[in-house]
Short mmCIF file of C-alpha atoms in Angstrom, two decimals:
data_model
loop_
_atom_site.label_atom_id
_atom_site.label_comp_id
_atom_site.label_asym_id
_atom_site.label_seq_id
_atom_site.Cartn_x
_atom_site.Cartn_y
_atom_site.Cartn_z
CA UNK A 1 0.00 0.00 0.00
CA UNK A 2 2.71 2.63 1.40
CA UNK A 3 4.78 1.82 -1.55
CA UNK A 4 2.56 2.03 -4.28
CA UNK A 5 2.10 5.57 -2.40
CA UNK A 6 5.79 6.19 -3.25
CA UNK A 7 5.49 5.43 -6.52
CA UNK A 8 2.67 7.53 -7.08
CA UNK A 9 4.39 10.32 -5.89
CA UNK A 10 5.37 12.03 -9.61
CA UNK A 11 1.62 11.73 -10.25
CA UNK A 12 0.38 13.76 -7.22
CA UNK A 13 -2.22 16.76 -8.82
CA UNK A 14 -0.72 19.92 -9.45
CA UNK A 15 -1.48 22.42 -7.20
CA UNK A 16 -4.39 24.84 -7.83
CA UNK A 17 -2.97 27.61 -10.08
CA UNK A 18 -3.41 30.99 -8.56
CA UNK A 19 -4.20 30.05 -5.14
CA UNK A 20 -1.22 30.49 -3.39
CA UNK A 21 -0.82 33.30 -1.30
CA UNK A 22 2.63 34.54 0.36
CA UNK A 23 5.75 32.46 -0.65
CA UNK A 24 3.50 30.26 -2.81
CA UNK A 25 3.03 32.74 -5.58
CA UNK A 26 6.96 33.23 -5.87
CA UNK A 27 9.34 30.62 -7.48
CA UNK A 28 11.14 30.24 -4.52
CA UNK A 29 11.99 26.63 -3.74
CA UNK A 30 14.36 26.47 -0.26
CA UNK A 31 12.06 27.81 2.37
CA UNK A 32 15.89 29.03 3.85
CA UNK A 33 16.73 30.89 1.24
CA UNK A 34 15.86 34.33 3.05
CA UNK A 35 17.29 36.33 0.37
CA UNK A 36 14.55 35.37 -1.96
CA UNK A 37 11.68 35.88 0.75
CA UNK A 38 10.47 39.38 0.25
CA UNK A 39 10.39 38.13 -3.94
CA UNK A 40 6.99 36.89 -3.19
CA UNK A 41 4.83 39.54 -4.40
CA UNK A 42 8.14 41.37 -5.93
CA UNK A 43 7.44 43.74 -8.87
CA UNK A 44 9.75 46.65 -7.31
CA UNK A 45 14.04 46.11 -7.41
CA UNK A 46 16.34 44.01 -5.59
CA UNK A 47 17.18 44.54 -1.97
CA UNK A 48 18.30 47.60 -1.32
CA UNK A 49 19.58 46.71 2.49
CA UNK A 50 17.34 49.79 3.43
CA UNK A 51 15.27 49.36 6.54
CA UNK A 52 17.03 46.50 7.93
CA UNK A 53 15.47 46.56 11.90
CA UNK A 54 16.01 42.43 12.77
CA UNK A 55 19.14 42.59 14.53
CA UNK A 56 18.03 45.41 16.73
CA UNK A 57 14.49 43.80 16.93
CA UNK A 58 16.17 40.20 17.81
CA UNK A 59 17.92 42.05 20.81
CA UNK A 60 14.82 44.24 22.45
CA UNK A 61 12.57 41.53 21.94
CA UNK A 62 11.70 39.55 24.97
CA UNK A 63 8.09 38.84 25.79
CA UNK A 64 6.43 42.17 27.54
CA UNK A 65 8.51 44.40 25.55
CA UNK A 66 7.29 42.94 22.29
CA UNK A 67 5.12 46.08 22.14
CA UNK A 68 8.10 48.36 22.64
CA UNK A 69 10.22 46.86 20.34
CA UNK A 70 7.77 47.09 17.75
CA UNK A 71 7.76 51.12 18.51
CA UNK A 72 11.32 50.59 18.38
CA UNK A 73 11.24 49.15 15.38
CA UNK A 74 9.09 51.38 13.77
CA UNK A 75 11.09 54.93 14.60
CA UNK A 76 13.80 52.98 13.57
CA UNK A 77 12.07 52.89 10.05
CA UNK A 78 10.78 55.93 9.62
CA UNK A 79 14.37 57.35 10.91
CA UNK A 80 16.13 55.44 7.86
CA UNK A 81 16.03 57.47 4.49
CA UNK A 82 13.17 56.67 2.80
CA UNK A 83 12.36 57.34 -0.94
CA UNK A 84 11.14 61.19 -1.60
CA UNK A 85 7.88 61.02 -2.26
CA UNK A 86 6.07 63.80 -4.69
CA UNK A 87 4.21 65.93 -2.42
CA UNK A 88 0.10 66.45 -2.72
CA UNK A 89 -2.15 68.15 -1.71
CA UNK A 90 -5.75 66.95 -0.26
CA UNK A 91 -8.70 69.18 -0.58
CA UNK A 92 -11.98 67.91 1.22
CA UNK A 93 -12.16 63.91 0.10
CA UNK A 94 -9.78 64.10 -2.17
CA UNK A 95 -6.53 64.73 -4.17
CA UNK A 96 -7.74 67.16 -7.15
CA UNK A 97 -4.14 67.25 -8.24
CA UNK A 98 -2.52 64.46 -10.57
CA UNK A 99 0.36 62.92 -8.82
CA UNK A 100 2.65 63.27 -11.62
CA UNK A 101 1.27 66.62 -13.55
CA UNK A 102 -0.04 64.95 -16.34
CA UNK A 103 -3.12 62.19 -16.75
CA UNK A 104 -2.66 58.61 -16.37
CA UNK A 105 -3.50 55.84 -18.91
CA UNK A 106 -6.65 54.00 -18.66
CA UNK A 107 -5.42 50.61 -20.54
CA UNK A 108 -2.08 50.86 -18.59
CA UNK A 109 -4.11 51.14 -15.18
CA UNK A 110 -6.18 48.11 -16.63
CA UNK A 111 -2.71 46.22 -16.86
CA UNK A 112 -1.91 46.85 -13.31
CA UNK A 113 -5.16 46.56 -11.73
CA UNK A 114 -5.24 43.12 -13.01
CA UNK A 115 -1.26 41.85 -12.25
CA UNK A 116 -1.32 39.89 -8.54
CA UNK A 117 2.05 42.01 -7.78
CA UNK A 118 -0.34 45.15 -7.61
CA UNK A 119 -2.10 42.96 -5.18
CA UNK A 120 -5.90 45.08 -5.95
CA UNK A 121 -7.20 41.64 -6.94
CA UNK A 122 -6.03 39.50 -4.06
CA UNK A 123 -9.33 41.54 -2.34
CA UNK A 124 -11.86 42.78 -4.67
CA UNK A 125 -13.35 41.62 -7.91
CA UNK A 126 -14.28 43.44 -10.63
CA UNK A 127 -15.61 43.89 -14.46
CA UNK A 128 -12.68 41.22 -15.47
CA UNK A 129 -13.69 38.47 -17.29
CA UNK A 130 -10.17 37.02 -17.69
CA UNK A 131 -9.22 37.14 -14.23
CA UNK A 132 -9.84 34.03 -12.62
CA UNK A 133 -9.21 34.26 -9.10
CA UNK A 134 -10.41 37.62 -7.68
CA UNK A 135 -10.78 38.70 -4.20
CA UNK A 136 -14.24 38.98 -1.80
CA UNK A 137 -12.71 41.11 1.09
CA UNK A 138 -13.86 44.18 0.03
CA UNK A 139 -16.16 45.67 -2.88
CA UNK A 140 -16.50 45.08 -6.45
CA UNK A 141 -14.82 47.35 -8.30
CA UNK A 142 -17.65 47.33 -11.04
CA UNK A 143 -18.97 51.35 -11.38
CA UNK A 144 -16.72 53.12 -9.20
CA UNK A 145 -16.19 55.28 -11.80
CA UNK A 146 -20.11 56.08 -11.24
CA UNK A 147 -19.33 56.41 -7.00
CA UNK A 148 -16.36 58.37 -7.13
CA UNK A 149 -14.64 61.17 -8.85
CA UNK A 150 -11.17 61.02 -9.79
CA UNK A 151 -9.88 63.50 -7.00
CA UNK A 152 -11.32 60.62 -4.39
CA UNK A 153 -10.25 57.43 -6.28
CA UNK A 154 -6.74 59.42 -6.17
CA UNK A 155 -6.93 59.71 -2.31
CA UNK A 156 -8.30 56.41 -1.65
CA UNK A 157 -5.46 55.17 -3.43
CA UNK A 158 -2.85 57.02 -2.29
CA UNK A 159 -3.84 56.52 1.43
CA UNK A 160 -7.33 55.06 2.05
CA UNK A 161 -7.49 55.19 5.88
CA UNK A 162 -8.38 58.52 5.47
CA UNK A 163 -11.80 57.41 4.66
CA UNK A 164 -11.59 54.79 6.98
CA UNK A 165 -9.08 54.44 9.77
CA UNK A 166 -9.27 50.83 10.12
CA UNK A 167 -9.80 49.93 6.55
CA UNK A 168 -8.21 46.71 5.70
CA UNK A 169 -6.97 48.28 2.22
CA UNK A 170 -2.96 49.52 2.37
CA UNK A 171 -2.32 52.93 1.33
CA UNK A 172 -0.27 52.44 -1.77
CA UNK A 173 1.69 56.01 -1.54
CA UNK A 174 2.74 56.15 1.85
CA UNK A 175 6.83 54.98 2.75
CA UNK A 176 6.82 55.52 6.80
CA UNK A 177 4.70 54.38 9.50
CA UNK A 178 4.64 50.60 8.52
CA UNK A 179 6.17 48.03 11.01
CA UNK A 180 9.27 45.34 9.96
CA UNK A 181 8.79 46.70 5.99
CA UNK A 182 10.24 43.43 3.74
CA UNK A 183 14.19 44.19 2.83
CA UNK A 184 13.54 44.80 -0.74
CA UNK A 185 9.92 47.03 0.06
CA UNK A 186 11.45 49.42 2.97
CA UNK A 187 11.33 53.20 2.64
CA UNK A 188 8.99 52.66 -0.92
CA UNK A 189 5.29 53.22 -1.94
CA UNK A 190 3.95 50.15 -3.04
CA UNK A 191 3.21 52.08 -6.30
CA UNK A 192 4.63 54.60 -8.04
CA UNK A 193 3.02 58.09 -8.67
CA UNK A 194 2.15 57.14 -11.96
CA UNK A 195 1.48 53.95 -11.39
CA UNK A 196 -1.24 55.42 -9.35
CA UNK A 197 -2.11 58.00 -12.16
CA UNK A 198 -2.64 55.33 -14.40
CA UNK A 199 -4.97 53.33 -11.95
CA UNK A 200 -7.24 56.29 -10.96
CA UNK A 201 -7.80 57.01 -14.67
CA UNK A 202 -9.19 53.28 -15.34
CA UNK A 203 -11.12 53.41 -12.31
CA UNK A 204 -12.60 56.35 -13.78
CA UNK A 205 -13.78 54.23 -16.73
CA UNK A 206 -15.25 51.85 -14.31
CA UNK A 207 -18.82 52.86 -15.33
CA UNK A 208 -22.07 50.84 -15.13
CA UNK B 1 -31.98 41.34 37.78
CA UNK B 2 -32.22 37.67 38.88
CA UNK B 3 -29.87 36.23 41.01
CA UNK B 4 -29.42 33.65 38.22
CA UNK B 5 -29.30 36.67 35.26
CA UNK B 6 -26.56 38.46 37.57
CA UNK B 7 -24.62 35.16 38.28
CA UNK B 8 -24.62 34.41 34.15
CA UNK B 9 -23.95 37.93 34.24
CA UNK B 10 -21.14 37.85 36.17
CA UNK B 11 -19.70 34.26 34.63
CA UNK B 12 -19.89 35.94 31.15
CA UNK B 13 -18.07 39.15 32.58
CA UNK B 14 -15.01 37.06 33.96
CA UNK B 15 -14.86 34.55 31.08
CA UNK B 16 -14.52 37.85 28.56
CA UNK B 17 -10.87 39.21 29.32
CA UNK B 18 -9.56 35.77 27.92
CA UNK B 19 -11.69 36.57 24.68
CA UNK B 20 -10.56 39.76 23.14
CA UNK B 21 -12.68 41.83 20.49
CA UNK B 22 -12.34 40.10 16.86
CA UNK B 23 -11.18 36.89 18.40
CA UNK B 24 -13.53 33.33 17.54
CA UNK B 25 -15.45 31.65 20.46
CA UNK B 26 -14.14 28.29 21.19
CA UNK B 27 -17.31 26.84 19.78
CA UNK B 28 -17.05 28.56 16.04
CA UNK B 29 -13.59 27.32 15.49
CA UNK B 30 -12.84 24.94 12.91
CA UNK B 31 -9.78 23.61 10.92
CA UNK B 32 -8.47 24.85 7.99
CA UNK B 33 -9.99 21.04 7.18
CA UNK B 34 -13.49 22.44 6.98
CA UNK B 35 -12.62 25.28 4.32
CA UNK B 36 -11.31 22.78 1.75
CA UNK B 37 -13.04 21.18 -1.22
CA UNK B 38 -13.51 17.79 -1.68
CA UNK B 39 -10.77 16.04 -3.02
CA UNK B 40 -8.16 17.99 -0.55
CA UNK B 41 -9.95 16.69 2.23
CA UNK B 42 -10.24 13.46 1.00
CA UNK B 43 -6.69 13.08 0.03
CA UNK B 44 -6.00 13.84 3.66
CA UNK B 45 -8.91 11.41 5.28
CA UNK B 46 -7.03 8.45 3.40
CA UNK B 47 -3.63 7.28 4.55
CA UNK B 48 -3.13 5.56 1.43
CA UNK B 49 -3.40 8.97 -0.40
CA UNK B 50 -1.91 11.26 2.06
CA UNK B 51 1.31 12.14 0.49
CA UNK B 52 2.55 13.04 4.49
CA UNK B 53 2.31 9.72 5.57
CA UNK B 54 5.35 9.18 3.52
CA UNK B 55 7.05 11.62 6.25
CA UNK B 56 5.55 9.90 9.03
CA UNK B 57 6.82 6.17 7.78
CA UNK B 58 10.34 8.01 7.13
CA UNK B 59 9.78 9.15 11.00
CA UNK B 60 9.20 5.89 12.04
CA UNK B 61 11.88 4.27 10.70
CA UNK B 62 14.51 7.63 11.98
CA UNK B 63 12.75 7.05 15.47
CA UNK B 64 14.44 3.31 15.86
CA UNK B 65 17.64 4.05 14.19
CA UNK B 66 20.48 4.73 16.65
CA UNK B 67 22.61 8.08 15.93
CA UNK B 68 25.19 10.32 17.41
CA UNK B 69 28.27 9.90 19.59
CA UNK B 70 26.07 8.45 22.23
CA UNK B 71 24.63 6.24 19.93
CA UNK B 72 21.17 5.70 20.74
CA UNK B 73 18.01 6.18 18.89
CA UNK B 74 15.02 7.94 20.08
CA UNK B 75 13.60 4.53 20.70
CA UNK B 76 16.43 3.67 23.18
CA UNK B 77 15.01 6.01 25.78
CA UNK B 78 11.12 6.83 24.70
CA UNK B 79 10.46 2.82 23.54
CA UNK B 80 7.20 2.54 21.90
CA UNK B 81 6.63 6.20 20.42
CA UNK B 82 2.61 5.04 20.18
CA UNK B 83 1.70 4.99 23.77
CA UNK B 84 4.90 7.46 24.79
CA UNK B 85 4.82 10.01 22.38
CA UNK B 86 0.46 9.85 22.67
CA UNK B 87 -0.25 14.00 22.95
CA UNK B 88 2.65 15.55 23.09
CA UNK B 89 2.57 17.31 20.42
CA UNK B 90 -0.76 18.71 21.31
CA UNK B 91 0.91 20.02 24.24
CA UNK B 92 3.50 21.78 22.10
CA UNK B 93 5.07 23.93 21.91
CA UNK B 94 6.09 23.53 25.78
CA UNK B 95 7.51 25.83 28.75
CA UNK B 96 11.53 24.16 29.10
CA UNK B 97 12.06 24.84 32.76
CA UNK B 98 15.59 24.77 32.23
CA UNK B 99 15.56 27.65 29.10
CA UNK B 100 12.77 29.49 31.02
CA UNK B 101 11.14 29.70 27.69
CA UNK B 102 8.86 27.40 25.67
CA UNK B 103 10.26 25.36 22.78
CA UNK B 104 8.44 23.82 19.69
CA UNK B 105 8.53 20.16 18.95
CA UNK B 106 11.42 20.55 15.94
CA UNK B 107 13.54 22.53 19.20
CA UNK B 108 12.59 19.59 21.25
CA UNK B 109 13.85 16.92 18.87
CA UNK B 110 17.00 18.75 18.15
CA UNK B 111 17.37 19.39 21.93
CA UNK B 112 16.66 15.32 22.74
CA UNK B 113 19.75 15.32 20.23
CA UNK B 114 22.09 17.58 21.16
CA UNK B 115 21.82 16.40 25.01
CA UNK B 116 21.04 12.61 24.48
CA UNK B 117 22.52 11.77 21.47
CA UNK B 118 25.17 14.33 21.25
CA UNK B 119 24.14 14.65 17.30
CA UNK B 120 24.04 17.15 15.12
CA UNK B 121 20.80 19.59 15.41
CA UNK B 122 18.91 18.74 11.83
CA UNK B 123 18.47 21.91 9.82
CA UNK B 124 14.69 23.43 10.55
CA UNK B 125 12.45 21.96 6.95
CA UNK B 126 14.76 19.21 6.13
CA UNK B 127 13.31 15.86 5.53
CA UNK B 128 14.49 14.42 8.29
CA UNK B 129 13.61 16.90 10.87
CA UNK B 130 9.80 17.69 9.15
CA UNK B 131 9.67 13.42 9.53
CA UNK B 132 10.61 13.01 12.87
CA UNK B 133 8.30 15.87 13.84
CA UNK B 134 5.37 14.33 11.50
CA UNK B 135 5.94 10.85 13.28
CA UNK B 136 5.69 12.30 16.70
CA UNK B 137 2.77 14.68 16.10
CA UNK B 138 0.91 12.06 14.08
CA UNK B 139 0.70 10.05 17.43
CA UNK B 140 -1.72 12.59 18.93
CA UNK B 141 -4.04 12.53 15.75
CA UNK B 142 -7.54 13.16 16.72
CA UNK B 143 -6.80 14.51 20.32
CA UNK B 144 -7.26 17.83 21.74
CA UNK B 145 -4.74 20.67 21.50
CA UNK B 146 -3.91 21.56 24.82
CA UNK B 147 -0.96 23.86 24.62
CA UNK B 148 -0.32 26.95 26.11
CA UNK B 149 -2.84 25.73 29.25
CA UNK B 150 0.49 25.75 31.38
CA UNK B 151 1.05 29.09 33.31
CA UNK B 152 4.52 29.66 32.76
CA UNK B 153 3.73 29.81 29.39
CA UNK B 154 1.11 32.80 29.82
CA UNK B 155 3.73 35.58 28.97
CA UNK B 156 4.73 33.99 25.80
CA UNK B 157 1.18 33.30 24.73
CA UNK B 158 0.47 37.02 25.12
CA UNK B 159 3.56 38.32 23.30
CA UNK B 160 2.19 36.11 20.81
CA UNK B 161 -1.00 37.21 21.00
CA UNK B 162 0.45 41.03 20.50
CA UNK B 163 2.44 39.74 17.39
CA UNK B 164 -1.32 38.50 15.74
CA UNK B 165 -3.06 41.47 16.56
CA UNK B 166 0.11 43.63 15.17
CA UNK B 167 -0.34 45.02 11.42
CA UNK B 168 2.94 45.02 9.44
CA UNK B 169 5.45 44.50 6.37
CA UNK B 170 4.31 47.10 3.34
CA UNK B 171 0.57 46.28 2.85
CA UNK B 172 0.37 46.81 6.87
CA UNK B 173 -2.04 43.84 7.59
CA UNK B 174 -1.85 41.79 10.71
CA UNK B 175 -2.95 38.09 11.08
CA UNK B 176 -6.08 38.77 12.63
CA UNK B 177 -7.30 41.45 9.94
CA UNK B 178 -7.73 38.10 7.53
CA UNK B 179 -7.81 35.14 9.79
CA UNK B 180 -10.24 36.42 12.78
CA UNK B 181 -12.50 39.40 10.81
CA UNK B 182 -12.13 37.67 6.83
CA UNK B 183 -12.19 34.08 7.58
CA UNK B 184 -14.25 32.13 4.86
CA UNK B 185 -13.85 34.73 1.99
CA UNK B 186 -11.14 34.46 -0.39
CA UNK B 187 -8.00 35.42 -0.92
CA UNK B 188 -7.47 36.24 -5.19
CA UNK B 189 -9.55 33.07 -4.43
CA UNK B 190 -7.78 31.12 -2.34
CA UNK B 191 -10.36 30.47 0.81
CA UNK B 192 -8.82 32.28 4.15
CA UNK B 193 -9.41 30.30 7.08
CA UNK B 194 -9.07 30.33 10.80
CA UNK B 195 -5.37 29.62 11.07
CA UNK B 196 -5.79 26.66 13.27
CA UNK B 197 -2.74 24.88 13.53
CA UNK B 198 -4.28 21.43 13.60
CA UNK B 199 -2.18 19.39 11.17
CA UNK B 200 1.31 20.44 11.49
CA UNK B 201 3.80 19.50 9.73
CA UNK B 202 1.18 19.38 6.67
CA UNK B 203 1.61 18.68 2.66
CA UNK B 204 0.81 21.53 0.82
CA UNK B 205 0.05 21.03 -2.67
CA UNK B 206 1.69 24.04 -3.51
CA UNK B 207 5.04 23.39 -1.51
CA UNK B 208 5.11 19.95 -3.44
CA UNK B 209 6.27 18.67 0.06
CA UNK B 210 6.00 18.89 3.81
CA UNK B 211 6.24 22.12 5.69
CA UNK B 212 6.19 22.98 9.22
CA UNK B 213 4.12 25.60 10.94
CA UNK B 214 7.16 28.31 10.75
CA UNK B 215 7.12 28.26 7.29
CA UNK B 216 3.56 28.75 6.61
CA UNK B 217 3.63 31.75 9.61
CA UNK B 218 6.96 33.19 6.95
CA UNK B 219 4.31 32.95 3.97
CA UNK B 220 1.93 34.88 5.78
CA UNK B 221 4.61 37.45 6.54
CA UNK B 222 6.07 37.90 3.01
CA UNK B 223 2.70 37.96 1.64
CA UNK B 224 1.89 41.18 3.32
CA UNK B 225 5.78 42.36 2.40
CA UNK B 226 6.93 42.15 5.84
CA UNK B 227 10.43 41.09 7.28
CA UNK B 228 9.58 37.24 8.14
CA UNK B 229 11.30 36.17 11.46
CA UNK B 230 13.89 33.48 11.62
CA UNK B 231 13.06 29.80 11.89
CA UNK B 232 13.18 29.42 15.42
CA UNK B 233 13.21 32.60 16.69
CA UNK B 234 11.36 33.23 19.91
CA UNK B 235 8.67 35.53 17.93
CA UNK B 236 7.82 32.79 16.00
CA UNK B 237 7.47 30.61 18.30
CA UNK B 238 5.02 32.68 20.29
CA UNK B 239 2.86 33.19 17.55
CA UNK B 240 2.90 29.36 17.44
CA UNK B 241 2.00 28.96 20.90
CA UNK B 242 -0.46 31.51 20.63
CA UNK B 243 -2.33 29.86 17.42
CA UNK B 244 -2.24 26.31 19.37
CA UNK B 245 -4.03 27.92 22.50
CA UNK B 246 -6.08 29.83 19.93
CA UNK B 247 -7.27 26.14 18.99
CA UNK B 248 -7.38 24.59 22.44
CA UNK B 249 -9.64 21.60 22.16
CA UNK B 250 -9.70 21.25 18.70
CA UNK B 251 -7.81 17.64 17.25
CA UNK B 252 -4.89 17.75 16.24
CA UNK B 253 -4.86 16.06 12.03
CA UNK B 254 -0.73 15.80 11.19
CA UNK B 255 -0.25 15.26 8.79
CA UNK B 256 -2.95 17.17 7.00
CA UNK B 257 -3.38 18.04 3.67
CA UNK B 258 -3.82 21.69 2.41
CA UNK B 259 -3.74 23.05 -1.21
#
C-alpha cells in the first residue's frame, strides 16, 4: 500500500494555479533561502539593504517588551532614508491634483489593476472576465467610476485610511509608519506616482 | 436582575478578558480542514493517499535508528513512540524549565539530540527533521490541543498574542485582519481560514512537500511584504504557541493536507 504511495508520488495533482498566497506565488523553492523571501509579491528592485530593523528587533525583543520593540522598530524605520515622495495636496475627500502633472492611462491602469504584484485583486473583484481568481474582502470594483470622482479614487489610493481608519486596504503612496517593511519594500510606496495616475484614470472608466 | 441573570452575568463578565474583540469563540472554530473542497480533504482522510504519511513512515523508521556519539536512537530512551509520544505534540510547543522559555517540537527533537545523542541539530524543513516531527505529532491525531494551558507559558502566549493582533510589512495587515475578521472569503480566491494549527507539519500542494508551521507563519509574513522572522526565533514561536491555545480543544490532524 505505502509503496505504491511512493510510486505515485510524480503523479500527485498539481497544485491549484493561482491560489497560493505569500511564498506560494513566488518561485522560490528552499524555504531558507531568506534572500529570496520578500520576492513573493516582488514587482519593485532588488534589496536595497534599506530598513534592515532584525538585529536590533532580535535584541529588544523579549516577551512584555514585544510592544516596545515594535515602537522601536518602527522609529527605527521611519528614521532610515526613505524614498522622496512627490508631495500632494488633499482638498476635502480628495486629491484634485494628478500625482505626476499629467493624466494617467486608462489601458495601462487596466494592466496593473489586473497583475497579482499590484495585489488590488487578491481583495476585490471586478468587471474582469479574464481574471480568474479575484478577491471577496472588500467591494466590487464594477462602477466606481459612477461612485467616485477622480480626485477621491486618487486619495483612496494614495492613502485610504483617510476614509476609513481601520480599513483593511494599504495605502499604496505612503513609505513611513509601517512596522518590519520586507528588505527589498522598505522606505517605498507600493506604487509609483504614476502607477497610481494610471490606476485612478481606469477606475474612472469603471462605469455601469 | 435575577440572582441567576446576575450570576450568568457575572460568569460571562469574567470569562470575557480571555476573549478579546475580533477573536472566535471556542465553539465557532474549525480547521483549515473544513474550508477545503472535496478532493483535498479526501486526500488527507485516506492514509493511502496522504502524500505526508510518507514523512511519518520516514519518521518511524529515523525514530528506531540509533545516531550520534552516544549512539542511541530515540527509541532507546522513549520505547514505543505510540503509547509514549500519545499528545505531546498537542501540548507543544512547551515551557523548558531549564531555558525558562517554551520550545516547539522541531527545538525539542533537536534538543533530545544535542543532550542525548550528542548529534548534530537537523536543519529546521529538512526531511528528516519535518519526519521526525510528522511521526511524533501524528501520534496525537484526533486529540485535543492543549498547549499553552500551562502558566509559565502565559507571557509567551500574550507576546504572541500582541504579534497577531500587530499590522505590518508594506501592505500593513496583521494576522487577525484576515484570519479572525475575513475568515471564509477568499484570498485572489484562495479560501482564508481560521489559522488553526491542527495538522502540522502538513503537505501543501503548492510546496510539493511537507512544511512545518514556521514556514507557513513566513508565507503569511512575506505575503503582506513584511520582514519574516527566523526559523526558530522566539517571535515565531510565540505566535505558534499563541495559534495552538487559539485552537485549544480542537484535534490535532498531522499530517494534514492543504492546497
Amino acid at each position: 500500500m505505502e509503496r505504491a504511495c511512493r510510486h505515485d508520488r510524480g503523479a500527485l495533482p498539481p497544485p491549484p494555479a493561482g491560489e497560493g498566497w505569500g511564498e506560494g506565488v513566488s518561485t522560490r523553492e528552499n524555504p531558507q533561502e531568506d534572500r529570496a523571501l520578500t520576492l513573493a509579491f516582488g514587482s519593485t528592485s532588488p534589496a536595497s539593504g534599506r530598513g534592515k530593523t532584525s538585529p536590533r528587533r532580535r535584541r529588544a525583543s523579549r516577551s512584555t517588551s514585544a510592544f516596545a520593540a515594535f515602537i522601536v522598530a518602527n522609529l527605527a524605520l521611519s528614521a532610515s532614508k526613505a524614498e522622496e515622495l512627490v508631495s500632494y495636496k488633499i482638498v476635502g475627500d480628495g486629491i484634485p491634483q494628478s500625482l505626476t502633472g499629467s493624466p494617467g492611462d486608462a489601458t495601462r491602469g487596466r494592466t496593473l489593476v489586473l497583475a497579482r504584484t499590484t495585489t488590488c485583486i487578491l481583495c476585490h473583484s471586478g468587471p474582469f472576465p479574464e481574471a480568474r481568481f479575484q478577491g471577496d474582502l472588500a467591494p466590487d470594483l464594477t462602477g466606481a467610476g459612477n461612485r467616485w470622482k477622480a480626485s477621491q479614487l486618487r486619495l483612496r489610493l494614495v492613502d485610504a485610511s483617510r476614509f476609513n481608519a481601520q480599513t483593511i486596504m494599504p495605502s499604496y503612496y505612503r513609505n513611513d509608519g509601517l512596522v518590519r517593511v520586507g528588505r527589498n519594500f522598505a522606505g517605498k510606496p507600493i506604487l509609483s506616482a504614476a502607477q497610481i495616475e494610471d490606476i485612478v484614470a481606469f477606475l474612472a472608466t469603471l462605469r455601469d | 436582575m435575577s440572582i441567576w441573570r446576575a450570576i450568568a452575568a457575572a460568569t460571562l463578565f469574567a470569562a470575557a478578558p480571555a476573549l478579546l474583540a475580533g477573536e472566535i469563540p471556542p465553539d465557532a472554530r474549525r480547521s483549515g480542514y473544513s474550508f477545503m473542497g472535496p478532493e483535498t480533504r479526501a486526500m488527507q482522510d485516506n492514509d493511502t493517499s496522504n502524500p505526508g504519511m510518507l514523512f511519518v513512515l520516514d519518521g518511524e523508521a529515523l525514530w528506531g535508528k540509533k545516531g550520534g556519539s552516544a549512539d542511541k536512537s530515540c527509541a532507546d530512551c522513549h520505547g514505543d513512540a505510540r503509547s509514549s509520544m500519545k499528545g505531546v505534540a498537542a501540548r507543544y510547543p512547551a515551557f523548558d524549565k531549564a531555558l525558562g522559555r517554551p520550545v516547539t517540537l522541531d527545538q525539542r527533537i533537536n534538543l533530545c539530540r544535542a543532550n542525548h545523542q550528542q548529534a548534530a541539530a537537523l536543519p529546521y524543513e529538512s526531511r528528516d527533521l519535518l519526519a521526525l516531527s510528522a511521526f511524533v505529532a501524528h501520534q496525537s491525531r484526533g486529540l485535543p490541543i492543549t498547549a499553552g494551558s500551562d502558566p509559565q507559558a502565559k507571557p509567551f502566549v500574550e507576546q504572541g498574542r500582541g504579534l497577531f493582533m500587530q499590522r505590518e510589512g508594506q501592505l500593513n495587515l496583521a494576522c487577525t485582519n484576515c484570519h479572525d475578521d475575513n475568515f471564509d472569503k477568499r484570498l485572489a480566491g484562495a479560501p482564508i481560514t481560521q489559522a488553526q494549527p491542527t495538522g502540522y507539519p502538513l503537505y501543501r500542494l503548492e510546496w510539493q512537500t511537507l512544511g512545518s508551521l514556521e514556514r507557513r507563519l513566513r508565507s503569511c509574513m512575506s505575503g503582506v511584504r513584511a520582514q519574516a522572522y527566523e526559523y526558530g526565533s522566539p517571535e515565531l514561536v510565540a505566535l505558534e504557541l499563541y495559534l495552538m491555545s487559539r485552537a485549544h480543544g480542537l484535534p490535532m490532524e498531522t499530517p494534514a493536507v492543504r492546497p
